[in-house]
XYZ file of C-alpha atoms in Angstrom:
384
model
C 55.166 109.998 127.291
C 58.651 110.426 125.485
C 60.001 113.395 126.632
C 60.993 115.294 122.991
C 64.583 117.266 123.559
C 65.722 119.614 121.366
C 69.475 119.497 120.647
C 71.919 122.464 121.996
C 73.254 123.962 119.402
C 75.917 125.769 121.495
C 76.807 122.889 122.809
C 77.109 121.316 119.425
C 79.011 123.477 117.711
C 81.679 123.379 120.631
C 81.897 119.794 120.558
C 82.879 120.314 116.740
C 84.817 122.995 117.267
C 86.718 120.599 119.528
C 87.062 118.074 116.906
C 84.227 115.949 117.329
C 82.802 116.359 114.273
C 82.196 112.561 113.587
C 79.830 112.165 116.137
C 77.118 112.370 113.418
C 78.125 109.514 111.230
C 77.123 107.192 113.718
C 73.896 105.221 112.836
C 73.925 103.419 116.587
C 74.665 99.929 115.412
C 76.267 99.270 118.792
C 79.546 97.643 117.752
C 81.578 99.726 119.894
C 80.130 98.680 123.061
C 80.355 94.507 122.184
C 83.932 95.022 122.116
C 84.470 97.686 124.933
C 86.841 96.373 127.436
C 84.386 98.272 130.101
C 81.450 95.734 129.626
C 83.450 93.363 130.963
C 83.732 94.894 134.440
C 80.511 97.354 134.540
C 78.164 98.744 132.402
C 79.457 101.346 129.663
C 78.155 102.894 126.573
C 80.334 104.485 123.973
C 77.347 104.461 121.555
C 75.004 106.239 124.254
C 77.886 108.798 124.372
C 78.326 109.273 120.783
C 74.774 109.774 120.301
C 74.610 112.483 123.780
C 76.988 114.786 121.877
C 75.467 114.305 118.534
C 72.647 116.308 119.840
C 74.739 118.298 122.692
C 73.181 116.725 125.413
C 76.775 115.455 126.740
C 76.934 115.854 130.927
C 80.936 116.810 131.258
C 80.473 116.819 134.823
C 80.134 112.737 134.608
C 82.740 110.530 134.691
C 81.824 108.600 131.554
C 83.765 110.597 128.753
C 86.772 109.937 130.719
C 86.578 106.088 130.386
C 87.800 105.574 127.327
C 91.284 103.835 127.671
C 91.672 104.908 123.895
C 92.571 101.342 123.338
C 91.136 101.429 119.329
C 89.210 98.331 119.590
C 86.103 99.822 118.381
C 87.506 102.051 115.953
C 88.557 99.080 114.179
C 84.936 97.693 114.227
C 83.419 100.538 113.471
C 81.930 100.823 109.987
C 81.231 104.143 110.267
C 84.467 105.516 110.857
C 82.616 107.716 113.795
C 86.265 108.429 115.362
C 85.154 107.489 119.073
C 88.781 108.484 120.454
C 89.044 111.674 118.808
C 85.250 112.568 119.979
C 86.120 111.390 123.662
C 89.359 113.507 123.180
C 86.932 116.620 122.084
C 84.733 116.197 124.897
C 87.645 116.178 127.143
C 88.674 119.218 126.133
C 85.330 120.973 126.796
C 85.821 119.579 130.061
C 89.146 121.014 130.562
C 88.416 124.046 128.999
C 85.766 124.417 131.645
C 87.897 122.978 134.619
C 85.034 120.504 135.300
C 86.717 116.994 136.625
C 84.976 114.507 138.751
C 86.458 112.978 141.669
C 87.923 110.343 139.820
C 89.792 112.476 137.096
C 90.916 115.287 139.645
C 94.229 113.348 139.776
C 95.044 114.866 136.564
C 95.382 118.138 137.606
C 98.477 117.166 139.380
C 99.693 115.211 136.588
C 99.605 118.305 134.464
C 100.947 120.754 137.564
C 103.903 118.461 136.931
C 104.235 118.294 133.315
C 104.348 121.700 133.410
C 106.840 122.562 136.346
C 109.444 119.541 135.858
C 108.492 118.159 132.065
C 106.909 114.609 133.830
C 103.609 113.706 135.565
C 105.378 113.132 138.715
C 106.560 116.572 139.539
C 109.816 114.603 140.206
C 113.280 116.906 139.830
C 114.139 117.643 136.174
C 117.776 117.503 137.291
C 116.976 113.532 138.731
C 115.597 112.544 135.477
C 118.890 110.292 134.567
C 119.641 108.967 138.203
C 118.653 105.748 136.793
C 121.860 105.679 134.771
C 124.066 106.467 137.321
C 127.129 103.838 137.957
C 126.737 102.580 134.128
C 128.810 104.808 132.232
C 125.564 105.997 129.965
C 126.614 108.761 127.821
C 125.050 112.015 126.968
C 123.559 112.146 123.230
C 126.049 114.145 120.795
C 125.263 114.504 117.248
C 126.653 111.780 115.162
C 125.744 108.813 117.773
C 123.956 105.775 116.149
C 121.180 106.304 118.429
C 119.332 108.083 121.030
C 117.681 106.063 123.923
C 114.529 108.157 125.310
C 113.631 105.875 128.365
C 110.658 108.098 129.015
C 108.764 109.415 132.471
C 107.917 106.012 133.976
C 111.669 104.439 133.354
C 113.021 107.531 134.742
C 111.557 108.361 138.161
C 109.025 104.928 138.578
C 111.221 102.795 141.347
C 109.979 99.517 139.364
C 110.560 100.803 135.991
C 114.031 102.122 136.445
C 114.633 98.312 136.468
C 113.734 98.343 132.786
C 116.138 101.194 131.734
C 119.049 99.816 133.351
C 118.372 96.410 131.803
C 117.840 98.143 128.563
C 120.914 100.002 128.808
C 122.911 97.145 129.500
C 121.780 95.394 126.593
C 122.697 98.063 124.245
C 125.807 98.536 125.835
C 126.747 94.647 125.074
C 125.206 94.653 122.136
C 128.048 97.782 121.287
C 125.045 99.812 120.484
C 126.763 104.000 120.393
C 123.761 105.543 122.349
C 123.282 108.545 124.637
C 120.683 110.114 126.693
C 119.483 113.213 126.989
C 118.989 113.506 130.776
C 117.702 116.612 132.368
C 116.987 117.781 128.987
C 114.234 114.730 128.030
C 110.872 115.819 128.765
C 107.433 113.859 129.088
C 106.494 112.868 125.225
C 102.803 114.771 125.967
C 101.070 111.588 124.910
C 98.910 111.202 128.116
C 98.093 114.410 128.619
C 97.068 114.633 125.174
C 94.307 112.289 125.405
C 92.972 114.092 128.734
C 92.161 117.493 126.161
C 95.097 119.391 127.383
C 96.235 120.364 123.986
C 98.304 123.425 124.482
C 100.370 121.624 127.458
C 100.934 118.864 124.944
C 102.035 121.097 122.306
C 104.503 123.178 124.980
C 105.994 119.356 125.921
C 106.506 118.643 122.064
C 107.754 121.673 120.522
C 110.504 121.531 123.297
C 111.173 118.069 122.914
C 111.311 118.622 119.340
C 113.857 121.507 119.635
C 115.947 119.657 121.872
C 116.140 116.859 119.218
C 116.830 119.062 116.608
C 119.607 121.012 118.231
C 121.046 118.212 119.226
C 121.133 116.443 115.794
C 118.981 113.552 116.471
C 118.151 111.596 113.660
C 116.862 107.986 115.245
C 115.156 107.787 118.620
C 114.792 104.438 120.393
C 111.826 104.513 122.991
C 110.779 101.881 125.559
C 106.934 103.106 125.544
C 104.557 102.420 123.260
C 102.787 105.783 124.185
C 106.537 107.685 123.424
C 106.355 105.408 119.843
C 103.093 106.515 118.969
C 103.446 109.977 119.940
C 106.695 110.842 118.305
C 105.970 108.470 115.081
C 102.345 109.518 114.526
C 101.696 112.698 116.472
C 105.125 114.754 116.194
C 104.824 115.169 112.086
C 102.198 117.662 112.952
C 105.133 119.811 113.527
C 106.278 119.548 110.413
C 109.266 117.094 111.612
C 110.003 113.058 110.960
C 112.659 111.399 112.777
C 113.304 107.504 112.754
C 111.524 106.087 115.658
C 112.188 102.673 116.708
C 110.348 100.295 119.939
C 112.857 99.007 122.062
C 110.977 95.214 120.967
C 111.948 95.975 117.390
C 115.661 97.144 118.083
C 116.202 94.210 120.235
C 114.681 91.678 117.210
C 117.139 93.338 115.135
C 120.111 93.037 117.496
C 119.861 89.625 117.330
C 119.078 88.870 113.887
C 122.030 90.706 112.311
C 124.096 88.782 115.184
C 125.257 91.999 117.227
C 123.307 89.942 120.245
C 124.412 86.483 121.688
C 121.424 84.553 123.773
C 123.800 82.489 125.795
C 121.410 80.973 128.739
C 118.468 79.205 128.687
C 115.303 80.648 130.079
C 113.052 77.127 131.246
C 109.664 78.759 132.097
C 105.970 79.136 130.787
C 105.677 82.881 129.571
C 102.602 84.484 128.343
C 102.782 87.834 126.176
C 100.376 90.773 126.486
C 99.873 92.711 123.405
C 100.006 96.657 124.904
C 97.240 98.368 122.550
C 99.552 101.336 121.352
C 102.411 98.987 120.823
C 99.899 96.207 118.737
C 96.576 97.447 117.744
C 97.551 101.277 117.001
C 100.958 100.454 115.277
C 100.734 96.967 114.118
C 103.825 95.511 116.320
C 102.857 92.036 116.627
C 105.865 89.899 115.811
C 108.852 91.402 117.056
C 108.340 90.866 120.460
C 107.406 87.659 119.955
C 110.115 87.047 117.719
C 112.613 87.715 120.694
C 110.664 85.533 122.802
C 110.787 82.838 120.334
C 114.555 83.123 120.429
C 115.322 82.285 123.742
C 116.266 78.375 124.545
C 113.728 76.681 127.141
C 110.992 79.036 126.951
C 107.821 78.349 126.363
C 105.515 81.044 124.373
C 102.054 80.892 125.437
C 99.062 83.410 123.854
C 96.129 85.097 125.730
C 92.536 84.513 124.218
C 92.270 88.017 123.472
C 95.527 88.410 121.838
C 97.144 90.700 118.869
C 94.697 92.998 117.489
C 91.617 91.299 119.969
C 94.255 91.945 122.642
C 92.469 93.403 126.270
C 93.362 96.843 127.391
C 95.264 96.805 130.379
C 93.071 99.920 131.286
C 95.469 102.522 131.834
C 95.591 104.613 127.975
C 93.689 107.459 127.283
C 95.382 109.424 130.615
C 93.509 106.583 132.582
C 97.275 106.266 134.312
C 96.224 109.330 136.282
C 92.887 108.630 136.772
C 91.512 106.144 139.982
C 90.084 102.911 139.017
C 87.894 100.821 141.575
C 89.907 97.286 142.016
C 86.615 95.722 140.922
C 86.923 97.378 137.679
C 90.495 96.866 136.659
C 91.045 94.823 133.252
C 94.114 94.155 134.332
C 92.983 91.738 136.709
C 91.100 89.966 134.383
C 94.137 89.265 132.409
C 96.481 88.441 135.241
C 93.683 85.904 136.311
C 93.618 84.607 132.811
C 97.219 84.217 132.893
C 97.369 82.284 136.287
C 94.586 80.118 134.892
C 96.642 78.563 132.021
C 99.778 78.139 134.106
C 102.020 80.833 133.169
C 104.758 81.958 135.244
C 105.634 84.814 133.653
C 103.486 87.693 132.339
C 106.033 89.343 129.679
C 104.797 93.110 128.020
C 106.501 95.586 126.332
C 105.177 98.740 128.139
C 105.483 100.778 131.134
C 101.572 101.483 131.525
C 100.700 97.951 131.413
C 103.663 96.756 133.881
C 102.373 99.305 136.301
C 99.165 98.236 135.987
C 99.864 94.330 136.188
C 102.038 94.856 139.038
C 99.309 96.366 141.208
C 96.954 93.762 139.984
C 99.225 91.033 141.105
C 99.363 93.082 144.624
C 95.530 93.199 144.605
C 94.941 89.573 143.725
C 97.587 88.144 145.889
C 99.264 86.128 143.525
C 102.991 87.713 143.928
C 104.324 84.104 144.627
C 102.605 82.570 141.557
C 103.551 84.668 138.873
C 106.075 87.448 137.782
C 105.126 90.247 135.704
C 108.479 91.441 133.378
C 109.360 93.666 130.546
C 110.879 91.793 127.582
C 113.883 93.557 128.169
C 114.605 92.150 131.554
C 113.901 88.681 130.104
C 116.878 88.956 127.217
C 119.426 90.973 129.935
C 119.338 87.660 131.914
C 119.954 85.360 129.192
C 122.313 87.625 127.139
């Protein structure tokens, strides 16, 4: 016997109010499920979630609505423009509004508290945001400088990623770039917390950043994180502002081509490049990072079986960076295993979330001696 379930009108209205209007376009073809990275490690159905949302039958108490890493693979295949990412964020807004967080998602509350109090998800002291730059003679940004360098939260506070900020500053200085940083005036860009449905906190962080940028006379912003890039470029214009946003991989390519950076050493290693979702699929930046690596003598550049627009997500987007993922369900493990399988000595990427996750996978898979994980700036710093 089939049980007939009447749609919950109140829930449907609430889902629509939160921005998941497009669920009704879905005709259940299932293309989203065939490309979703979760189905490489466990069973997960975006198609089912969209169906349940359309009928107002969604369960906000479970972890399912929090799984989407917003990698962008399903929207690029969807024949009906169902806007899966927007729908998942809308359902999370619903859950956040009711204060419903399953166990694996509870760390999001800690991240929110840190963002509210100190402008970063770690709750690190705001006054220490520029400590990574000590001894490098990095200036505070003033109006008229060529570029504002915005390292972002991970590069400012995470011990592993501070090294990337240091490499970046050294490269910029070597190229004679007139740049500055905001230090304690820098806030999280707000990208990840918005993906968890906390729109109010995103708006607060964004408005504070925008006010600082305008007050300081910022025109061009150089970022290390694809998540900052995406938000500043595609989401801050919602506040009627437009700054020129450049990702470090683009900028390095430009500096080399203009002759402002000279590569003077060889890097004789097999390197495999991983396309971060928010740099590649969401923003179409594929060629510049490869262009930089291809200019380094001795470097043998290899490709993943799933690369460019088909790249496999590391698993940390959509606020998953703060959620708990069992070791057996990490996409980054699959990525690292493939890199090792084809004989790569270094896995290179250009995203702090990816690096954090791959470094974690190196420990989990016990392969620290076999492969290194590096940001593109760390390699370039070694050869200039």
